[in-house]
Amino acid sequence: MENQLAKSTEERTFQYQDSLPSLPVPSLEESLNKYLESVKPFANEEEYKKTEEIVKKFQYGIGEKLHKKLLERAKEKRNWLEEWWLNVAYLDVRTPSQLNVNFGGPASHIEHYWPPKEGTQLERGSISLWHNLNYWQLLRKEKWPVDKVGNTPLDMNQFRMLFSTCKIPGISRDSIMNYFRTESEGYSPSHIVVLCRGRVFVFDAIHEGCLITQPEILRQLTYIHDKCRSEPDGPGVAALTSEERTRWAKARDYLISLDPENLTRLEKIQSSLLVYSIEDGSPHVTPEDYSQGIAMILGGDPTVRWGDKSYNLISFSNGVLGCNCDHAPFDAMVMVSISYYVDEKILENEGRWKGSEKVRDIPLPEELVFTVDEKVVNDINHAKAQHLKQASDLQVVGYAFTHFGKKLTKKMMLHPDTFVQLALQLAYYRLHGRPGCCYETAMTRFFYHGRTETVRSCTVEAIRWCQSMQDPSASVLERQQKMLQAFEKHNKMMKDCSSGKGFDRHLLGLSLIAKEEGLPVPELFTDPLFSRSGGGGNFVLSTSLIGYLRVQGVVVPMMHSGYGVFYHIRDDRFVVACSAWKSCAETDPEKLIQLIFQAFQDMMQLMNAAHL
């Protein structure tokens, strides 16, 4: 990536979009066989036989008809899943999305030039914003390099959604507004919205045709910061975005009916490049412990987050920075890309601004003052209360394991991601005494507008290995063989899922065709084993590799009795963050992470012992 940044590339960011292959539809037989294999760890013999019959009946009955219809849909659309996935996974969901759907995490600047330090908030924020604006310009000019695997380009569409993108609440379904345009496509909004103490400000990032500089950004932020400290707090309209979706949609309609200018103000926020949040809190964050930073970014003050924005850049009083992003328009790898770019630039410049100190006479920020009445104030108070109540139930731990990392696992010929996934299976098995159905994200960006597929990490092979690790009579050799079989299985699944041969999205497509045709829900989807093995969003472990760069974040668990486990891998360490709900008596994220780290050690010992 460093090399890619250094050389100006001839290729344009979005040039391959039209030539990417369409998302394929897997064969019905293959998908059903893979599904049957995935339910085995959760069934006794009798239950499995029953599910086998249900699957057979589905395959030669209604399933065949639904599959044909799905193939017809795939002929008409380059990505048969795209619209469905957006609706089902994001836009139709009615729970408050700011806490339940968004992802976020602290920036890794704290590991080098910017450890937590009071009095640095505005200076650091202005430097970070300036680098973010440069990334925006690279995208606008299509100079950001195309992501590739080998020489194969990946879909870059999600990068269009990073800036000037916002979700709009609807009574039964939300929508996404994207105002970003490349330079060749025309005008793209260039203003930034700043939220501070319940108030909303806006200023333009372009002055007389060029980007404003860090000292100029600092002047704007200082003006806003000082004004908010010397005057009363604003109403905190932003808190409404943390509300249950239908309730927020109604509150928004009411806000607009109160004063048509309120719509203009909302559109200004929606179309802004990004939202910059000035937070009063000071999270304790170290390179070994990210817990408090992640918790405050996910569950912090709702009056200084616009929960529906694709990018909230958050600055804390002690100079810690982070982001909180709506998950609907893009997946975390887009955020990883910009976060790593900004972090590299801060490193390169030793955490300082090295350009001109001159500040031009640019217009001061403008305040967007919403017309509110008692009802709006009550709506805001209700939104704040429900958000803070749920946020106080969230427990997040994020630690670094520093004994070894990717370097050693690769030396042992073990795939580092699979290494973490199997450690997680063993940790869950040791903690809860049973297999944990697990969702790991695979990316499908080889295909047009591809996003994700589910890898079900809890395999028969993984559980056999976990059982051998708990069995005192099992030999080292037996344990090692079973572990390597589990590795092989997981690696194959990841390869299949990334190349369009997963089965979870296929089954989702079949169930949605049945729904659209007004048919009864096929028995396959009402079978208890379907949800017990994770189907229908019932995975107790919701997991994702964030990448191999210094970027960390987290999402809340998929279900109340589950965990969210997100990690990144470096040469010398694994950084793992885990979320769970305090109100669930049986989950213990602190203990789970300890057991994951213990599993890392046990697995490496197993390999070393076998090598002796």
Short mmCIF file of N, CA, C and O in Angstrom, two decimals, residues 18 20 95-96 379 479 509:
data_model
loop_
_atom_site.label_atom_id
_atom_site.label_comp_id
_atom_site.label_asym_id
_atom_site.label_seq_id
_atom_site.Cartn_x
_atom_site.Cartn_y
_atom_site.Cartn_z
N ASP A 18 -17.27 -1.19 -15.04
CA ASP A 18 -18.13 -1.75 -16.09
C ASP A 18 -17.68 -3.13 -16.58
O ASP A 18 -18.45 -3.84 -17.21
N LEU A 20 -16.36 -5.57 -14.54
CA LEU A 20 -16.36 -6.61 -13.49
C LEU A 20 -17.42 -7.67 -13.78
O LEU A 20 -18.49 -7.36 -14.30
N THR A 95 -34.68 -1.24 14.53
CA THR A 95 -34.00 -0.92 15.79
C THR A 95 -33.08 0.28 15.58
O THR A 95 -32.63 0.53 14.46
N PRO A 96 -32.78 1.01 16.66
CA PRO A 96 -31.89 2.18 16.50
C PRO A 96 -30.57 1.74 15.88
O PRO A 96 -29.90 0.85 16.39
N ASP A 379 -38.87 14.85 22.01
CA ASP A 379 -38.37 13.78 21.12
C ASP A 379 -36.86 13.59 21.31
O ASP A 379 -36.36 12.46 21.36
N ARG A 479 -4.12 -34.09 18.26
CA ARG A 479 -4.61 -32.70 18.34
C ARG A 479 -4.12 -31.87 17.16
O ARG A 479 -4.85 -31.10 16.57
N GLY A 509 -31.65 -15.35 -0.79
CA GLY A 509 -32.30 -15.04 -2.07
C GLY A 509 -33.52 -15.92 -2.32
O GLY A 509 -34.58 -15.43 -2.74
#
